[in-house]
Short mmCIF file of C-alpha atoms in Angstrom, two decimals:
data_model
loop_
_atom_site.label_atom_id
_atom_site.label_comp_id
_atom_site.label_asym_id
_atom_site.label_seq_id
_atom_site.Cartn_x
_atom_site.Cartn_y
_atom_site.Cartn_z
CA MET S 1247 160.55 131.52 145.98
CA SER S 1248 160.91 130.80 149.66
CA SER S 1249 163.27 128.06 150.90
CA GLU S 1250 162.11 124.51 150.58
CA GLY S 1251 163.04 121.41 152.53
CA ALA S 1252 164.69 121.15 155.98
CA ARG S 1253 167.89 122.26 157.71
CA VAL S 1254 169.02 118.88 159.10
CA TRP S 1255 169.11 115.56 157.25
CA LEU S 1256 170.28 112.10 158.37
CA ILE S 1257 171.49 109.09 156.42
CA PRO S 1258 172.22 105.86 158.39
CA ASP S 1259 173.57 103.66 155.57
CA GLY S 1260 176.88 104.88 154.18
CA PHE S 1261 179.45 102.46 152.72
CA ILE S 1262 182.12 102.98 150.04
CA PRO S 1263 182.98 99.59 148.53
CA GLU S 1264 186.69 98.80 148.44
CA GLU S 1265 186.71 97.23 144.99
CA SER S 1266 185.74 98.58 141.58
CA SER S 1267 185.48 96.99 138.13
CA GLY S 1268 184.93 98.30 134.64
CA SER S 1269 184.86 102.01 133.78
CA GLN S 1270 182.98 103.16 136.89
CA GLU S 1271 184.47 103.56 140.35
CA SER S 1272 182.47 102.46 143.41
CA HIS S 1273 181.36 105.60 145.24
CA GLU S 1274 178.63 107.39 147.15
CA ALA S 1275 177.21 110.88 146.60
CA ILE S 1276 175.31 113.19 148.95
CA CYS S 1277 173.04 115.05 146.56
CA VAL S 1278 171.73 118.46 147.68
CA LEU S 1279 169.13 120.72 146.04
CA ASN S 1280 168.98 124.38 147.04
CA THR S 1281 165.97 126.08 145.42
CA SER S 1282 166.34 129.20 147.54
CA ALA S 1283 167.79 132.61 146.46
CA GLU S 1284 170.58 132.29 149.04
CA GLU S 1285 173.75 130.20 149.17
CA ALA S 1286 173.45 127.11 151.47
CA ARG S 1287 176.42 126.63 153.76
CA LEU S 1288 176.51 122.91 154.67
CA SER S 1289 178.20 121.40 157.65
CA ILE S 1290 178.52 117.63 157.17
CA SER S 1291 179.38 115.11 159.89
CA PHE S 1292 180.28 111.43 159.50
CA TYR S 1293 179.57 108.72 162.14
CA PHE S 1294 181.22 105.34 162.47
CA GLU S 1295 180.73 102.04 164.36
CA ASP S 1296 183.94 102.08 166.39
CA ARG S 1297 185.58 105.49 166.23
CA GLU S 1298 184.87 109.16 166.92
CA PRO S 1299 182.76 111.11 164.38
CA ILE S 1300 184.39 113.41 161.82
CA LYS S 1301 182.45 116.67 162.34
CA ASN S 1302 181.73 119.82 160.42
CA VAL S 1303 183.14 119.30 156.92
CA GLU S 1304 182.08 122.45 155.07
CA VAL S 1305 180.54 122.56 151.60
CA ALA S 1306 178.63 125.38 149.89
CA VAL S 1307 175.71 125.01 147.49
CA PRO S 1308 174.94 128.24 145.53
CA ALA S 1309 171.43 129.66 145.21
CA GLU S 1310 169.25 127.72 142.70
CA ARG S 1311 171.87 125.00 142.22
CA THR S 1312 172.37 121.32 143.00
CA ARG S 1313 175.58 119.72 144.18
CA HIS S 1314 176.32 115.98 144.07
CA ILE S 1315 179.04 115.59 146.72
CA ARG S 1316 181.16 112.43 146.40
CA THR S 1317 182.18 111.22 149.87
CA ASP S 1318 185.44 109.88 148.52
CA GLN S 1319 186.42 113.32 147.15
CA LEU S 1320 185.89 115.58 150.17
CA GLY S 1321 188.55 118.19 150.78
CA GLY S 1322 189.74 118.02 154.39
CA ALA S 1323 188.27 114.67 155.40
CA GLU S 1324 188.95 111.11 154.33
CA ILE S 1325 186.17 108.52 154.70
CA PRO S 1326 187.73 105.03 154.78
CA ARG S 1327 186.53 102.48 152.18
CA GLY S 1328 185.00 99.18 153.29
CA VAL S 1329 183.72 100.56 156.58
CA PRO S 1330 180.08 101.25 157.60
CA TYR S 1331 179.39 104.93 158.26
CA ALA S 1332 176.49 107.38 158.54
CA ILE S 1333 175.93 111.00 157.57
CA ARG S 1334 174.44 114.15 159.11
CA VAL S 1335 173.96 117.22 156.96
CA GLU S 1336 173.16 120.60 158.53
CA SER S 1337 172.41 123.59 156.27
CA SER S 1338 172.16 127.33 156.81
CA VAL S 1339 168.97 127.40 154.70
CA PRO S 1340 166.39 124.68 154.04
CA VAL S 1341 167.51 122.21 151.30
CA VAL S 1342 166.68 118.67 150.26
CA VAL S 1343 169.22 115.82 150.59
CA GLN S 1344 169.31 112.40 148.88
CA CYS S 1345 172.14 109.84 149.10
CA SER S 1346 173.03 107.32 146.42
CA ARG S 1347 175.63 104.51 146.08
CA MET S 1348 177.21 103.01 142.98
CA ASP S 1349 178.77 99.61 143.66
CA THR S 1350 181.00 98.17 140.91
CA THR S 1351 182.58 95.43 143.05
CA GLN S 1352 181.37 92.80 140.58
CA ALA S 1353 181.25 92.85 136.81
CA ALA S 1354 178.04 94.89 136.54
CA LEU S 1355 177.31 98.09 138.45
CA SER S 1356 174.52 98.36 140.98
CA LEU S 1357 172.81 101.49 142.24
CA MET S 1358 170.76 102.31 145.32
CA THR S 1359 169.32 105.56 146.60
CA ALA S 1360 167.21 107.01 149.40
CA MET S 1361 165.95 110.42 150.36
CA ALA S 1362 167.65 111.38 153.64
CA HIS S 1363 165.49 111.67 156.76
CA PRO S 1364 164.59 115.33 157.54
CA VAL S 1365 164.68 116.55 161.15
CA GLU S 1366 162.25 119.24 162.22
CA ARG S 1367 163.84 121.75 164.51
CA MET O 1143 137.77 111.15 146.26
CA SER O 1144 139.63 114.30 147.41
CA SER O 1145 143.08 115.04 146.11
CA GLU O 1146 145.96 113.12 147.68
CA GLY O 1147 149.63 114.02 148.05
CA ALA O 1148 151.30 117.46 147.81
CA ARG O 1149 151.68 120.29 145.29
CA VAL O 1150 155.50 120.59 145.36
CA TRP O 1151 158.05 117.79 145.21
CA LEU O 1152 161.86 117.89 145.09
CA ILE O 1153 164.42 115.36 143.82
CA PRO O 1154 168.16 116.18 144.39
CA ASP O 1155 169.73 113.20 142.53
CA GLY O 1156 169.15 113.35 138.78
CA PHE O 1157 171.65 111.91 136.30
CA ILE O 1158 171.14 110.47 132.84
CA PRO O 1159 174.08 108.13 132.07
CA GLU O 1160 175.84 108.79 128.75
CA GLU O 1161 176.29 105.14 127.79
CA SER O 1162 173.81 102.33 127.22
CA SER O 1163 174.23 98.62 126.44
CA GLY O 1164 171.90 95.82 125.53
CA SER O 1165 168.21 96.41 124.63
CA GLN O 1166 167.53 99.03 127.31
CA GLU O 1167 168.54 102.68 127.13
CA SER O 1168 169.86 104.47 130.21
CA HIS O 1169 167.17 106.91 131.35
CA GLU O 1170 165.33 108.52 134.25
CA ALA O 1171 161.57 108.90 134.73
CA ILE O 1172 159.59 111.30 136.91
CA CYS O 1173 156.55 109.16 137.83
CA VAL O 1174 153.39 111.06 138.86
CA LEU O 1175 150.11 109.70 140.25
CA ASN O 1176 146.99 111.86 140.15
CA THR O 1177 144.18 110.20 142.05
CA SER O 1178 141.96 113.32 141.89
CA ALA O 1179 138.96 113.96 139.60
CA GLU O 1180 140.77 116.95 138.02
CA GLU O 1181 143.62 117.22 135.55
CA ALA O 1182 146.99 118.02 137.16
CA ARG O 1183 148.94 120.75 135.32
CA LEU O 1184 152.63 120.28 136.20
CA SER O 1185 155.37 122.82 135.99
CA ILE O 1186 158.75 121.04 136.17
CA SER O 1187 162.10 122.83 136.80
CA PHE O 1188 165.61 121.42 136.44
CA TYR O 1189 168.59 122.60 138.50
CA PHE O 1190 172.29 122.08 137.68
CA GLU O 1191 175.70 122.46 139.36
CA ASP O 1192 177.12 125.18 137.14
CA ARG O 1193 174.43 126.72 134.97
CA GLU O 1194 171.06 128.49 135.28
CA PRO O 1195 167.97 126.35 135.94
CA ILE O 1196 165.58 125.32 133.15
CA LYS O 1197 162.23 126.42 134.57
CA ASN O 1198 158.58 125.65 133.99
CA VAL O 1199 158.46 122.77 131.56
CA GLU O 1200 154.75 121.99 131.34
CA VAL O 1201 153.25 118.50 131.46
CA ALA O 1202 149.60 117.43 132.14
CA VAL O 1203 148.43 114.35 134.01
CA PRO O 1204 144.72 113.59 133.46
CA ALA O 1205 142.33 112.83 136.32
CA GLU O 1206 142.80 109.31 137.74
CA ARG O 1207 145.86 108.63 135.64
CA THR O 1208 149.61 108.14 136.11
CA ARG O 1209 152.35 109.46 133.85
CA HIS O 1210 155.97 108.22 133.77
CA ILE O 1211 157.79 111.23 132.26
CA ARG O 1212 161.21 110.38 130.78
CA THR O 1213 163.58 113.33 131.29
CA ASP O 1214 165.34 112.52 128.00
CA GLN O 1215 162.10 112.86 126.09
CA LEU O 1216 160.72 116.21 127.23
CA GLY O 1217 159.23 118.40 124.58
CA GLY O 1218 160.76 121.89 124.83
CA ALA O 1219 163.76 121.16 127.09
CA GLU O 1220 166.85 119.10 126.70
CA ILE O 1221 168.56 117.72 129.82
CA PRO O 1222 172.21 116.97 129.02
CA ARG O 1223 173.47 113.40 129.62
CA GLY O 1224 176.37 112.74 131.98
CA VAL O 1225 175.71 115.85 134.09
CA PRO O 1226 174.31 115.99 137.67
CA TYR O 1227 170.94 117.71 137.93
CA ALA O 1228 168.00 118.04 140.27
CA ILE O 1229 164.24 118.34 139.81
CA ARG O 1230 161.39 120.44 141.24
CA VAL O 1231 157.77 119.53 140.34
CA GLU O 1232 154.90 121.88 141.05
CA SER O 1233 151.33 120.74 140.42
CA SER O 1234 147.97 122.53 140.21
CA VAL O 1235 146.41 119.77 142.36
CA PRO O 1236 147.98 117.43 144.97
CA VAL O 1237 149.81 114.49 143.37
CA VAL O 1238 152.54 112.05 144.41
CA VAL O 1239 155.95 112.00 142.67
CA GLN O 1240 158.62 109.27 142.53
CA CYS O 1241 161.84 109.33 140.46
CA SER O 1242 163.64 106.26 139.07
CA ARG O 1243 166.79 105.70 137.09
CA MET O 1244 167.77 102.78 134.80
CA ASP O 1245 171.50 102.62 134.18
CA THR O 1246 172.68 100.27 131.39
CA THR O 1247 176.27 101.62 131.17
CA GLN O 1248 177.59 98.15 131.85
CA ALA O 1249 176.41 94.75 130.58
CA ALA O 1250 173.60 94.37 133.11
CA LEU O 1251 171.03 97.04 133.88
CA SER O 1252 170.72 98.60 137.30
CA LEU O 1253 167.71 100.36 138.81
CA MET O 1254 167.23 102.84 141.66
CA THR O 1255 164.22 104.78 142.90
CA ALA O 1256 163.12 107.18 145.60
CA MET O 1257 159.90 108.93 146.51
CA ALA O 1258 160.43 112.66 145.93
CA HIS O 1259 160.46 114.94 149.00
CA PRO O 1260 157.08 116.72 149.48
CA VAL O 1261 156.97 120.36 150.43
CA GLU O 1262 154.13 121.61 152.68
CA ARG O 1263 152.93 125.00 151.58
CA MET T 349 150.17 97.77 170.81
CA SER T 350 148.10 100.40 169.01
CA SER T 351 148.02 100.48 165.22
CA GLU T 352 151.03 101.94 163.45
CA GLY T 353 151.33 103.64 160.05
CA ALA T 354 148.60 105.11 157.85
CA ARG T 355 145.41 104.04 156.11
CA VAL T 356 146.19 105.22 152.56
CA TRP T 357 149.45 104.80 150.66
CA LEU T 358 150.40 105.80 147.08
CA ILE T 359 153.09 104.46 144.73
CA PRO T 360 153.53 106.27 141.38
CA ASP T 361 156.16 104.01 139.77
CA GLY T 362 154.81 100.55 138.90
CA PHE T 363 156.12 98.54 135.94
CA ILE T 364 156.35 94.79 135.45
CA PRO T 365 159.09 94.10 132.86
CA GLU T 366 158.04 91.88 129.98
CA GLU T 367 161.21 89.81 129.83
CA SER T 368 162.95 87.60 132.41
CA SER T 369 166.21 85.69 132.35
CA GLY T 370 167.89 83.16 134.70
CA SER T 371 166.06 81.58 137.64
CA GLN T 372 164.19 84.71 138.78
CA GLU T 373 161.07 86.14 137.10
CA SER T 374 160.72 89.93 136.69
CA HIS T 375 158.06 91.08 139.20
CA GLU T 376 156.89 93.71 141.64
CA ALA T 377 155.64 93.25 145.22
CA ILE T 378 153.49 95.48 147.42
CA CYS T 379 154.86 94.72 150.90
CA VAL T 380 152.53 95.41 153.81
CA LEU T 381 153.23 95.27 157.57
CA ASN T 382 150.33 95.10 160.00
CA THR T 383 151.60 95.37 163.59
CA SER T 384 148.09 95.76 165.02
CA ALA T 385 146.00 93.14 166.81
CA GLU T 386 143.32 93.29 164.08
CA GLU T 387 143.16 91.96 160.52
CA ALA T 388 143.83 94.66 157.87
CA ARG T 389 141.39 94.53 154.98
CA LEU T 390 143.14 96.19 152.01
CA SER T 391 141.46 97.69 148.95
CA ILE T 392 144.09 98.15 146.20
CA SER T 393 143.57 100.28 143.07
CA PHE T 394 145.77 100.40 139.94
CA TYR T 395 146.11 103.52 137.73
CA PHE T 396 147.37 103.62 134.14
CA GLU T 397 148.44 106.21 131.55
CA ASP T 398 145.72 105.62 128.96
CA ARG T 399 142.96 103.49 130.43
CA GLU T 400 140.50 103.49 133.32
CA PRO T 401 141.78 102.42 136.76
CA ILE T 402 141.23 98.91 138.12
CA LYS T 403 139.70 99.63 141.54
CA ASN T 404 139.19 97.81 144.82
CA VAL T 405 141.12 94.60 144.52
CA GLU T 406 140.71 93.08 148.00
CA VAL T 407 143.51 91.49 150.02
CA ALA T 408 143.69 90.70 153.76
CA VAL T 409 146.73 90.92 156.06
CA PRO T 410 146.23 89.14 159.41
CA ALA T 411 147.09 90.74 162.75
CA GLU T 412 150.82 90.84 163.44
CA ARG T 413 151.71 89.60 159.97
CA THR T 414 153.34 90.88 156.80
CA ARG T 415 152.28 90.11 153.25
CA HIS T 416 154.38 90.60 150.12
CA ILE T 417 151.73 90.84 147.40
CA ARG T 418 153.05 90.19 143.87
CA THR T 419 151.21 92.33 141.35
CA ASP T 420 151.42 89.64 138.70
CA GLN T 421 149.65 87.14 140.96
CA LEU T 422 146.55 88.99 142.02
CA GLY T 423 143.34 86.99 142.12
CA GLY T 424 140.64 88.91 140.19
CA ALA T 425 142.81 91.50 138.37
CA GLU T 426 145.47 91.28 135.71
CA ILE T 427 148.11 94.01 135.49
CA PRO T 428 149.58 94.06 131.98
CA ARG T 429 153.38 93.62 131.64
CA GLY T 430 155.46 96.34 129.94
CA VAL T 431 153.05 99.18 130.80
CA PRO T 432 153.55 102.00 133.33
CA TYR T 433 151.07 101.88 136.21
CA ALA T 434 150.63 103.26 139.73
CA ILE T 435 149.19 101.93 142.94
CA ARG T 436 146.86 103.14 145.73
CA VAL T 437 146.41 101.06 148.88
CA GLU T 438 143.63 101.75 151.33
CA SER T 439 143.52 99.75 154.59
CA SER T 440 140.86 99.28 157.31
CA VAL T 441 143.58 99.77 159.97
CA PRO T 442 146.89 101.65 159.88
CA VAL T 443 149.64 99.69 158.13
CA VAL T 444 152.95 100.45 156.42
CA VAL T 445 153.45 99.87 152.68
CA GLN T 446 156.66 99.52 150.63
CA CYS T 447 156.96 98.57 146.93
CA SER T 448 159.83 96.74 145.35
CA ARG T 449 160.70 95.64 141.79
CA MET T 450 162.95 92.80 140.60
CA ASP T 451 164.00 93.25 136.98
CA THR T 452 165.67 90.25 135.30
CA THR T 453 165.40 91.52 131.69
CA GLN T 454 169.14 91.24 131.28
CA ALA T 455 171.55 88.56 132.52
CA ALA T 456 171.87 89.88 136.06
CA LEU T 457 168.91 90.82 138.26
CA SER T 458 168.33 94.37 139.50
CA LEU T 459 166.30 95.51 142.50
CA MET T 460 164.74 98.82 143.50
CA THR T 461 162.48 99.76 146.40
CA ALA T 462 160.72 102.75 147.95
CA MET T 463 158.48 103.25 150.93
CA ALA T 464 155.04 104.26 149.57
CA HIS T 465 153.83 107.81 150.31
CA PRO T 466 151.39 107.93 153.26
CA VAL T 467 148.30 110.13 153.07
CA GLU T 468 146.95 111.71 156.27
CA ARG T 469 143.17 111.55 156.41
CA MET I 330 172.84 118.12 170.47
CA SER I 331 169.37 116.91 171.21
CA SER I 332 168.17 113.54 169.97
CA GLU I 333 167.18 113.34 166.30
CA GLY I 334 164.75 111.04 164.54
CA ALA I 335 162.00 108.85 166.01
CA ARG I 336 161.61 105.98 168.52
CA VAL I 337 159.71 103.50 166.30
CA TRP I 338 160.52 102.53 162.74
CA LEU I 339 158.82 100.02 160.39
CA ILE I 340 160.14 98.18 157.29
CA PRO I 341 157.64 96.00 155.40
CA ASP I 342 160.02 94.47 152.81
CA GLY I 343 162.54 92.08 154.33
CA PHE I 344 163.93 89.10 152.43
CA ILE I 345 167.28 87.33 152.67
CA PRO I 346 167.96 85.54 149.34
CA GLU I 347 168.91 81.86 149.68
CA GLU I 348 171.64 81.88 147.04
CA SER I 349 174.87 83.82 146.74
CA SER I 350 177.51 84.06 144.06
CA GLY I 351 180.93 85.64 143.79
CA SER I 352 182.78 87.19 146.76
CA GLN I 353 179.67 88.86 148.36
CA GLU I 354 176.98 86.99 150.40
CA SER I 355 173.33 87.93 149.92
CA HIS I 356 172.22 89.77 153.05
CA GLU I 357 170.18 92.61 154.55
CA ALA I 358 171.28 95.23 157.09
CA ILE I 359 169.24 97.44 159.41
CA CYS I 360 171.32 100.61 159.54
CA VAL I 361 170.87 102.86 162.63
CA LEU I 362 172.26 106.33 163.35
CA ASN I 363 172.30 107.61 166.89
CA THR I 364 173.40 111.26 166.96
CA SER I 365 172.46 111.68 170.63
CA ALA I 366 174.81 111.75 173.64
CA GLU I 367 173.14 108.61 175.10
CA GLU I 368 173.32 104.96 174.20
CA ALA I 369 170.26 103.76 172.18
CA ARG I 370 168.87 100.47 173.40
CA LEU I 371 167.01 98.89 170.47
CA SER I 372 164.30 96.23 170.65
CA ILE I 373 163.84 94.68 167.19
CA SER I 374 160.84 92.51 166.15
CA PHE I 375 160.45 90.41 163.00
CA TYR I 376 157.05 89.63 161.38
CA PHE I 377 156.30 86.82 158.92
CA GLU I 378 153.49 85.81 156.55
CA ASP I 379 152.50 82.55 158.25
CA ARG I 380 154.10 82.26 161.71
CA GLU I 381 154.26 84.16 164.98
CA PRO I 382 156.58 87.24 165.20
CA ILE I 383 160.03 87.01 166.81
CA LYS I 384 159.92 89.87 169.30
CA ASN I 385 162.35 91.98 171.23
CA VAL I 386 165.79 91.09 169.91
CA GLU I 387 168.07 93.54 171.77
CA VAL I 388 170.87 95.55 170.20
CA ALA I 389 172.71 98.63 171.49
CA VAL I 390 173.98 101.62 169.51
CA PRO I 391 176.47 103.80 171.50
CA ALA I 392 176.18 107.59 171.61
CA GLU I 393 177.32 109.28 168.40
CA ARG I 394 177.74 105.99 166.54
CA THR I 395 176.09 104.07 163.71
CA ARG I 396 175.51 100.36 163.56
CA HIS I 397 174.73 98.32 160.43
CA ILE I 398 173.04 95.24 161.84
CA ARG I 399 172.96 92.21 159.48
CA THR I 400 169.76 90.25 159.94
CA ASP I 401 171.52 86.97 159.22
CA GLN I 402 174.01 87.61 162.07
CA LEU I 403 171.73 88.39 165.01
CA GLY I 404 172.65 86.82 168.30
CA GLY I 405 169.61 85.05 169.78
CA ALA I 406 167.33 84.99 166.72
CA GLU I 407 167.52 83.26 163.38
CA ILE I 408 165.70 84.80 160.40
CA PRO I 409 165.04 82.14 157.76
CA ARG I 410 166.43 82.71 154.23
CA GLY I 411 164.04 82.74 151.25
CA VAL I 412 161.05 83.86 153.30
CA PRO I 413 159.27 87.30 153.24
CA TYR I 414 159.53 89.13 156.60
CA ALA I 415 159.10 92.64 157.98
CA ILE I 416 160.86 94.57 160.75
CA ARG I 417 159.90 96.86 163.61
CA VAL I 418 162.61 98.78 165.48
CA GLU I 419 161.85 100.46 168.83
CA SER I 420 164.57 102.58 170.44
CA SER I 421 165.05 104.09 173.92
CA VAL I 422 166.11 107.39 172.32
CA PRO I 423 165.26 108.90 168.91
CA VAL I 424 167.38 107.42 166.04
CA VAL I 425 167.12 107.10 162.28
CA VAL I 426 166.70 103.70 160.59
CA GLN I 427 167.39 102.63 157.00
CA CYS I 428 167.26 99.07 155.59
CA SER I 429 169.29 97.80 152.64
CA ARG I 430 169.52 94.47 150.78
CA MET I 431 172.40 93.02 148.77
CA ASP I 432 171.27 90.23 146.44
CA THR I 433 174.00 88.14 144.82
CA THR I 434 171.73 85.33 143.57
CA GLN I 435 172.91 85.94 140.02
CA ALA I 436 176.39 86.70 138.70
CA ALA I 437 176.32 90.39 139.49
CA LEU I 438 175.23 91.88 142.83
CA SER I 439 172.21 94.09 143.16
CA LEU I 440 171.43 96.66 145.92
CA MET I 441 168.23 98.29 147.14
CA THR I 442 167.55 100.57 150.10
CA ALA I 443 164.82 102.57 151.76
CA MET I 444 164.52 104.77 154.77
CA ALA I 445 162.27 103.00 157.28
CA HIS I 446 158.86 104.57 158.07
CA PRO I 447 158.92 106.53 161.34
CA VAL I 448 156.00 106.30 163.75
CA GLU I 449 155.08 109.33 165.84
CA ARG I 450 154.15 108.37 169.37
#
């Protein structure tokens, strides 16, 4: 099967809530699907409102695998909680990217998700 | 009316919560709309983080019908709960695909949904 | 300003929950934005899993206006509660369509939304 | 890096709930990501069901920054609560736009989000 998706994806609404309640921790995940026969080498950048971007955090997604990458558990980069941010994912092969948030600030969890916006290059 | 949509759709963020509370069970549904005059024969594949994909689960959607396919009630394939997965839908005629999750882990349900990402072929 | 958007939009995941709690009623809304200088005449069709579609429910959206159309308050068509359905919107001028659900089955409301899928014609 | 995204984005489903509960206020945010090396000058318009649009509210997003713009905290324009509205964002350089709602009407918050619909010009 040939590669499916796009090489660059953008997500404007990132936010890791400061508080959590119950058994689930508030978090966000960048979910990537690689249907190709090749490993996808991702370079992820994070943008903020009032500071310089954190660029080129590297993550790999093996051939025919998915990875749900928590933004509060990245090796080599720390995204602050309670601060608006945005995400840019660049991949060595076409993939598909979706971003989801779980917010457990209050006594019942809430979820939201959106497919990232693909950039044609 | 001619067929509408695309033949291949991808969804990176799949997850069936392990716990449920109240009258609603935690689940996900792959929702398909076939506006064409022909039956759509779907072949659905599931991708994981650390195991081989489950490929080619077959489901039919009649002409001018929708089907909301629960991923915990597939004949012939069992998607484990509490594990990240991703979905690829291929159809014999163009359709539209949307994926939604209901999470009832905590005392109030939460919903999220996204249109799947269409692949041009 | 010239018209913006598309003339046909599809939404696979429709469902009006049977139960409500608190001050808010469970419902879905088809939200339409018409930025053009002309009235948009919509023809909305509803698809089901096991019965014939309800076709061509007519709704108008004036020039430079939005309308949030509740699917449980359509004149001339009744969408049953507790049953999966899907939506097709056709418009006389390009518009943009988004569909949202409020579920108040349990003691706290939940929301989900997705942009509909545009069809190029 | 060249500019990424589109210059016009549309969001049909806007609504700021009248009520709030707990520590979080019900609100909506227009989230914008500008990956370019140039400041993005945004002109945002708001459409209603039964009144004239509010046009050309100006907001800037610096180069390589995100901004999460709350629609209840705009300088120079007041969006009424409890009223359906819709949003059009035009930018001087390509950006990506996503819109999210937090609803705290009832005792637990709920979130929803969607990528805005890009218009090719």
